[in-house]
Amino acid sequence: MSDKTALVTGCSSGIGYYLALELAKRGYYVFACARRLESMNELTKLYPNKIITFKMDVSSIDSINEGYKFVNNKLNELNLSGLDILYNNAGSSCTFPAIDVPDDALIQCMNTNFIGPVRIVHTFSRLVIAKKGTIAFTGSAAGYCPFPFGSIYGASKSAIGQYASILSFELKPFNVKVKNFITGGVKTDIADKRSLPEDSIYNINEMKAAFETRQRMSERNNPMDPKIYVVKAIDEIENGWSSTVDVYLGTWSILPRLVAIFPRFLILYIFTIKFHLTGVWKALSEKYKQE
């Protein structure tokens, strides 16, 4: 029997769901968590002896502490010593104009995408060190590209990218690898479906189509099948260079590299066209010039 172990957050659907399946297929004992147990019922049906589901909300420190107790107890029951992979996958979208982000959306996004993973690493790191394992993060191209109406989501992913970079440096003496998967388009249901706030300065007729285009950006750009994505991600963890932290995966994951090379004015021009913002900018300028 294999003694390989992994913990994956955000396993109710999408990348997390398929990560749990792929890891179990490769012989790992998988601790799969999400905010709702019932959302992971299918995982335990498919791999009843390999996937262990439990409830953990990464945005709650109390839930993380309870999750640690559960995992640690189960490891002891199975006579296992730690975690080979700690995969921080749980995420929350946030698509609003920067000056209009509702406070609850701000807190939810930062807690789930940045503060939560930092707390997860703090709480579970000794279990990873015990196995000289890997800590992974589902990052995003949005953390490096000035996508309109994605300031908070982008900030959370940019922050986790820098955290991963320094974490890798600091964990080198313990032979722990760190991977930040800078993710482009993947076919998941993470799109933010919330409307603009009623009092938003951008709430004009010309904005409706552009805002919908932005919200559905990933699904309209030939997103990668999550089953393919997770195979590539786990292959990188198992066989990739230990010194490589940033790994680009998903449709158009190359965008951050292009953004770093080309002049900002050109990137903004391209995004203005791509997200149908020319008419929006003109209408806003005219409206508030008159007022």
Tab-separated table of C-alpha atoms in Angstrom:
chain	number	residue	atom	x	y	z
A	1	MET	CA	0.000	0.000	0.000
A	2	SER	CA	1.215	3.484	-0.839
A	3	ASP	CA	1.948	5.864	2.023
A	4	LYS	CA	1.719	8.989	-0.167
A	5	THR	CA	-0.636	11.644	1.198
A	6	ALA	CA	-2.173	14.885	-0.032
A	7	LEU	CA	-4.512	17.549	1.273
A	8	VAL	CA	-6.505	19.541	-1.291
A	9	THR	CA	-8.795	22.478	-0.517
A	10	GLY	CA	-11.804	23.514	-2.564
A	11	CYS	CA	-12.786	20.023	-3.745
A	12	SER	CA	-16.498	20.584	-4.329
A	13	SER	CA	-16.015	21.141	-8.079
A	14	GLY	CA	-13.604	22.153	-10.823
A	15	ILE	CA	-9.854	21.914	-10.316
A	16	GLY	CA	-10.065	20.723	-6.704
A	17	TYR	CA	-12.502	17.940	-7.544
A	18	TYR	CA	-10.310	16.582	-10.329
A	19	LEU	CA	-7.126	17.017	-8.300
A	20	ALA	CA	-8.593	14.704	-5.652
A	21	LEU	CA	-9.529	12.108	-8.284
A	22	GLU	CA	-6.168	12.220	-10.077
A	23	LEU	CA	-4.183	11.987	-6.858
A	24	ALA	CA	-6.270	9.042	-5.668
A	25	LYS	CA	-5.734	7.358	-9.044
A	26	ARG	CA	-1.977	7.750	-8.506
A	27	GLY	CA	-2.184	6.022	-5.139
A	28	TYR	CA	-2.331	8.948	-2.722
A	29	TYR	CA	-4.454	9.053	0.379
A	30	VAL	CA	-6.326	12.298	-0.306
A	31	PHE	CA	-7.781	14.561	2.352
A	32	ALA	CA	-10.342	16.492	0.316
A	33	CYS	CA	-12.112	19.440	1.890
A	34	ALA	CA	-14.728	22.033	1.069
A	35	ARG	CA	-17.231	24.166	2.934
A	36	ARG	CA	-19.987	21.564	2.402
A	37	LEU	CA	-19.495	17.833	2.874
A	38	GLU	CA	-22.379	16.853	0.604
A	39	SER	CA	-20.700	18.546	-2.370
A	40	MET	CA	-17.961	15.870	-2.234
A	41	ASN	CA	-20.157	12.770	-1.960
A	42	GLU	CA	-19.200	11.591	-5.437
A	43	LEU	CA	-15.497	11.587	-4.546
A	44	THR	CA	-15.910	9.089	-1.740
A	45	LYS	CA	-18.121	6.898	-3.934
A	46	LEU	CA	-15.441	6.731	-6.626
A	47	TYR	CA	-12.480	6.151	-4.261
A	48	PRO	CA	-13.890	5.050	-0.875
A	49	ASN	CA	-10.548	3.724	0.334
A	50	LYS	CA	-8.408	6.597	-0.858
A	51	ILE	CA	-10.362	9.853	-0.576
A	52	ILE	CA	-11.238	11.107	2.897
A	53	THR	CA	-13.558	14.100	2.847
A	54	PHE	CA	-13.988	16.616	5.623
A	55	LYS	CA	-15.531	20.024	6.089
A	56	MET	CA	-13.142	22.996	6.222
A	57	ASP	CA	-13.767	26.636	5.365
A	58	VAL	CA	-10.401	28.184	4.499
A	59	SER	CA	-11.720	31.663	5.326
A	60	SER	CA	-12.232	30.679	8.993
A	61	ILE	CA	-9.283	30.171	11.355
A	62	ASP	CA	-11.460	28.099	13.696
A	63	SER	CA	-12.443	25.805	10.818
A	64	ILE	CA	-8.784	25.464	9.782
A	65	ASN	CA	-7.798	24.473	13.315
A	66	GLU	CA	-10.582	21.881	13.437
A	67	GLY	CA	-9.482	20.615	10.040
A	68	TYR	CA	-5.933	20.165	11.291
A	69	LYS	CA	-7.124	18.086	14.231
A	70	PHE	CA	-9.159	15.888	11.885
A	71	VAL	CA	-6.288	15.338	9.431
A	72	ASN	CA	-3.706	14.738	12.149
A	73	ASN	CA	-5.926	12.174	13.870
A	74	LYS	CA	-6.600	10.369	10.587
A	75	LEU	CA	-2.900	10.271	9.760
A	76	ASN	CA	-2.238	8.669	13.137
A	77	GLU	CA	-5.015	6.127	12.544
A	78	LEU	CA	-3.486	5.210	9.194
A	79	ASN	CA	0.005	5.144	10.701
A	80	LEU	CA	1.180	7.854	8.299
A	81	SER	CA	3.716	10.532	9.188
A	82	GLY	CA	2.706	13.688	7.302
A	83	LEU	CA	1.671	15.218	3.977
A	84	ASP	CA	3.478	14.817	0.665
A	85	ILE	CA	1.323	17.516	-0.944
A	86	LEU	CA	-0.525	20.466	0.569
A	87	TYR	CA	-2.524	21.952	-2.310
A	88	ASN	CA	-4.186	25.327	-1.671
A	89	ASN	CA	-6.812	25.362	-4.384
A	90	ALA	CA	-9.940	26.926	-2.844
A	91	GLY	CA	-10.707	30.283	-4.417
A	92	SER	CA	-13.267	33.044	-4.651
A	93	SER	CA	-13.861	35.356	-7.605
A	94	CYS	CA	-14.466	39.090	-7.300
A	95	THR	CA	-15.403	41.045	-10.426
A	96	PHE	CA	-16.254	44.672	-9.668
A	97	PRO	CA	-14.862	48.092	-10.572
A	98	ALA	CA	-12.078	48.912	-8.110
A	99	ILE	CA	-13.950	51.839	-6.520
A	100	ASP	CA	-17.195	49.871	-6.196
A	101	VAL	CA	-16.129	46.621	-4.524
A	102	PRO	CA	-18.626	45.802	-1.747
A	103	ASP	CA	-16.924	45.298	1.598
A	104	ASP	CA	-18.268	41.767	2.028
A	105	ALA	CA	-16.935	40.803	-1.418
A	106	LEU	CA	-13.527	42.309	-0.563
A	107	ILE	CA	-13.280	40.383	2.707
A	108	GLN	CA	-14.513	37.116	1.206
A	109	CYS	CA	-12.044	37.262	-1.675
A	110	MET	CA	-8.977	38.179	0.379
A	111	ASN	CA	-9.816	35.689	3.135
A	112	THR	CA	-10.306	32.834	0.691
A	113	ASN	CA	-7.531	33.580	-1.809
A	114	PHE	CA	-4.767	34.956	0.387
A	115	ILE	CA	-5.283	34.988	4.154
A	116	GLY	CA	-6.785	31.491	4.159
A	117	PRO	CA	-3.900	29.829	2.293
A	118	VAL	CA	-1.362	31.619	4.509
A	119	ARG	CA	-3.153	30.254	7.577
A	120	ILE	CA	-3.356	26.791	6.000
A	121	VAL	CA	0.398	26.774	5.399
A	122	HIS	CA	1.089	28.002	8.930
A	123	THR	CA	-1.132	25.299	10.422
A	124	PHE	CA	-0.149	22.302	8.265
A	125	SER	CA	3.487	23.129	7.390
A	126	ARG	CA	5.074	20.765	9.927
A	127	LEU	CA	3.207	17.848	8.349
A	128	VAL	CA	4.698	18.788	4.945
A	129	ILE	CA	8.177	19.256	6.381
A	130	ALA	CA	7.954	15.779	7.913
A	131	LYS	CA	7.639	14.279	4.408
A	132	LYS	CA	9.855	16.819	2.592
A	133	GLY	CA	6.802	17.427	0.470
A	134	THR	CA	5.331	20.146	-1.730
A	135	ILE	CA	3.128	23.139	-0.979
A	136	ALA	CA	1.112	24.220	-4.022
A	137	PHE	CA	-1.183	27.138	-4.814
A	138	THR	CA	-3.740	27.691	-7.559
A	139	GLY	CA	-2.561	31.107	-8.672
A	140	SER	CA	-3.894	33.096	-11.604
A	141	ALA	CA	-2.801	35.095	-14.621
A	142	ALA	CA	-5.106	37.763	-13.174
A	143	GLY	CA	-2.462	38.413	-10.535
A	144	TYR	CA	-0.115	39.739	-13.205
A	145	CYS	CA	-2.407	41.206	-15.881
A	146	PRO	CA	-4.419	44.461	-15.563
A	147	PHE	CA	-7.762	42.848	-16.368
A	148	PRO	CA	-10.509	45.471	-15.957
A	149	PHE	CA	-12.844	45.044	-12.984
A	150	GLY	CA	-10.538	42.468	-11.431
A	151	SER	CA	-8.489	44.596	-9.030
A	152	ILE	CA	-9.273	42.701	-5.824
A	153	TYR	CA	-9.124	39.211	-7.294
A	154	GLY	CA	-5.903	40.161	-9.073
A	155	ALA	CA	-4.448	41.630	-5.886
A	156	SER	CA	-5.214	38.438	-3.959
A	157	LYS	CA	-3.510	36.275	-6.582
A	158	SER	CA	-0.550	38.624	-6.901
A	159	ALA	CA	-0.128	38.500	-3.129
A	160	ILE	CA	-0.200	34.707	-3.024
A	161	GLY	CA	2.360	34.601	-5.820
A	162	GLN	CA	4.819	36.725	-3.845
A	163	TYR	CA	4.085	34.736	-0.708
A	164	ALA	CA	4.844	31.489	-2.582
A	165	SER	CA	8.095	32.903	-3.947
A	166	ILE	CA	9.438	33.856	-0.532
A	167	LEU	CA	8.017	30.731	1.123
A	168	SER	CA	10.026	28.617	-1.328
A	169	PHE	CA	13.201	30.502	-0.407
A	170	GLU	CA	12.606	30.070	3.321
A	171	LEU	CA	11.716	26.359	3.141
A	172	LYS	CA	14.806	25.384	1.143
A	173	PRO	CA	16.678	24.084	4.246
A	174	PHE	CA	13.822	21.616	4.825
A	175	ASN	CA	13.748	20.322	1.211
A	176	VAL	CA	10.133	21.422	0.795
A	177	LYS	CA	9.119	22.456	-2.732
A	178	VAL	CA	6.657	25.261	-3.465
A	179	LYS	CA	4.626	25.587	-6.669
A	180	ASN	CA	2.473	28.543	-7.705
A	181	PHE	CA	0.367	27.506	-10.695
A	182	ILE	CA	-0.260	30.721	-12.615
A	183	THR	CA	-3.535	29.643	-14.137
A	184	GLY	CA	-5.043	30.866	-17.372
A	185	GLY	CA	-8.419	29.718	-18.659
A	186	VAL	CA	-9.712	26.466	-17.161
A	187	LYS	CA	-13.261	25.211	-17.536
A	188	THR	CA	-14.654	25.778	-14.030
A	189	ASP	CA	-17.635	27.512	-12.476
A	190	ILE	CA	-15.680	30.246	-10.702
A	191	ALA	CA	-17.108	33.141	-12.755
A	192	ASP	CA	-18.553	35.957	-10.632
A	193	LYS	CA	-22.241	36.339	-11.478
A	194	ARG	CA	-22.985	39.280	-9.173
A	195	SER	CA	-24.335	42.493	-10.693
A	196	LEU	CA	-22.830	45.942	-10.506
A	197	PRO	CA	-23.877	47.853	-7.366
A	198	GLU	CA	-26.915	50.031	-8.058
A	199	ASP	CA	-25.028	53.187	-7.121
A	200	SER	CA	-21.933	52.336	-9.197
A	201	ILE	CA	-20.536	55.181	-11.251
A	202	TYR	CA	-20.169	52.602	-14.054
A	203	ASN	CA	-23.838	51.593	-13.992
A	204	ILE	CA	-24.780	52.835	-17.471
A	205	ASN	CA	-26.409	51.036	-20.405
A	206	GLU	CA	-23.190	50.820	-22.416
A	207	MET	CA	-21.540	48.925	-19.567
A	208	LYS	CA	-23.867	45.901	-19.467
A	209	ALA	CA	-22.444	43.945	-22.406
A	210	ALA	CA	-18.837	44.804	-21.506
A	211	PHE	CA	-19.306	43.722	-17.881
A	212	GLU	CA	-20.867	40.420	-18.931
A	213	THR	CA	-17.979	39.822	-21.333
A	214	ARG	CA	-15.526	40.377	-18.492
A	215	GLN	CA	-17.394	38.073	-16.116
A	216	ARG	CA	-17.427	35.288	-18.707
A	217	MET	CA	-13.857	35.882	-19.889
A	218	SER	CA	-12.572	32.371	-19.187
A	219	GLU	CA	-15.442	30.378	-20.648
A	220	ARG	CA	-15.310	32.377	-23.893
A	221	ASN	CA	-11.600	31.810	-24.516
A	222	ASN	CA	-11.303	28.061	-25.104
A	223	PRO	CA	-10.598	27.103	-21.476
A	224	MET	CA	-8.531	24.014	-20.719
A	225	ASP	CA	-10.321	20.893	-19.501
A	226	PRO	CA	-9.661	20.631	-15.734
A	227	LYS	CA	-8.881	16.912	-16.155
A	228	ILE	CA	-5.934	17.854	-18.386
A	229	TYR	CA	-4.920	20.728	-16.106
A	230	VAL	CA	-4.626	18.562	-12.987
A	231	VAL	CA	-2.536	15.910	-14.743
A	232	LYS	CA	-0.041	18.581	-15.796
A	233	ALA	CA	-0.053	20.151	-12.319
A	234	ILE	CA	0.591	16.882	-10.495
A	235	ASP	CA	3.255	15.875	-13.028
A	236	GLU	CA	5.019	19.170	-12.239
A	237	ILE	CA	4.821	18.489	-8.504
A	238	GLU	CA	6.144	14.960	-8.849
A	239	ASN	CA	8.739	15.475	-11.577
A	240	GLY	CA	9.373	19.201	-12.038
A	241	TRP	CA	12.454	21.161	-11.035
A	242	SER	CA	12.438	21.887	-7.307
A	243	SER	CA	13.764	25.397	-7.972
A	244	THR	CA	10.826	26.319	-10.246
A	245	VAL	CA	8.066	28.049	-8.289
A	246	ASP	CA	5.925	29.731	-10.965
A	247	VAL	CA	4.339	27.260	-13.380
A	248	TYR	CA	2.107	28.524	-16.199
A	249	LEU	CA	-0.947	26.358	-16.925
A	250	GLY	CA	-4.237	26.834	-18.742
A	251	THR	CA	-5.359	28.683	-21.859
A	252	TRP	CA	-3.493	31.966	-22.366
A	253	SER	CA	-1.423	31.439	-19.212
A	254	ILE	CA	1.403	33.001	-21.229
A	255	LEU	CA	-0.298	36.416	-20.894
A	256	PRO	CA	1.635	37.485	-17.760
A	257	ARG	CA	4.899	37.063	-19.649
A	258	LEU	CA	3.607	39.186	-22.515
A	259	VAL	CA	2.404	41.856	-20.092
A	260	ALA	CA	5.902	41.992	-18.614
A	261	ILE	CA	7.473	42.504	-22.055
A	262	PHE	CA	5.176	44.873	-23.928
A	263	PRO	CA	4.572	48.561	-23.106
A	264	ARG	CA	1.655	49.195	-20.747
A	265	PHE	CA	-0.152	51.478	-23.215
A	266	LEU	CA	-0.242	48.645	-25.758
A	267	ILE	CA	-1.540	46.110	-23.225
A	268	LEU	CA	-4.286	48.520	-22.114
A	269	TYR	CA	-5.242	49.223	-25.720
A	270	ILE	CA	-5.593	45.493	-26.412
A	271	PHE	CA	-7.679	44.940	-23.266
A	272	THR	CA	-9.860	47.941	-24.103
A	273	ILE	CA	-10.699	46.354	-27.451
A	274	LYS	CA	-10.995	42.802	-26.119
A	275	PHE	CA	-13.447	43.736	-23.369
A	276	HIS	CA	-15.505	46.115	-25.572
A	277	LEU	CA	-14.665	49.145	-23.439
A	278	THR	CA	-14.176	51.804	-26.123
A	279	GLY	CA	-17.849	52.762	-26.138
A	280	VAL	CA	-18.066	52.473	-22.352
A	281	TRP	CA	-15.151	54.855	-21.771
A	282	LYS	CA	-16.596	57.325	-24.262
A	283	ALA	CA	-20.082	57.212	-22.716
A	284	LEU	CA	-18.713	57.647	-19.198
A	285	SER	CA	-16.531	60.552	-20.269
A	286	GLU	CA	-19.459	62.294	-21.957
A	287	LYS	CA	-21.881	61.667	-19.101
A	288	TYR	CA	-19.673	62.993	-16.340
A	289	LYS	CA	-18.335	65.852	-18.459
A	290	GLN	CA	-21.911	67.126	-18.732
A	291	GLU	CA	-22.580	66.644	-15.003
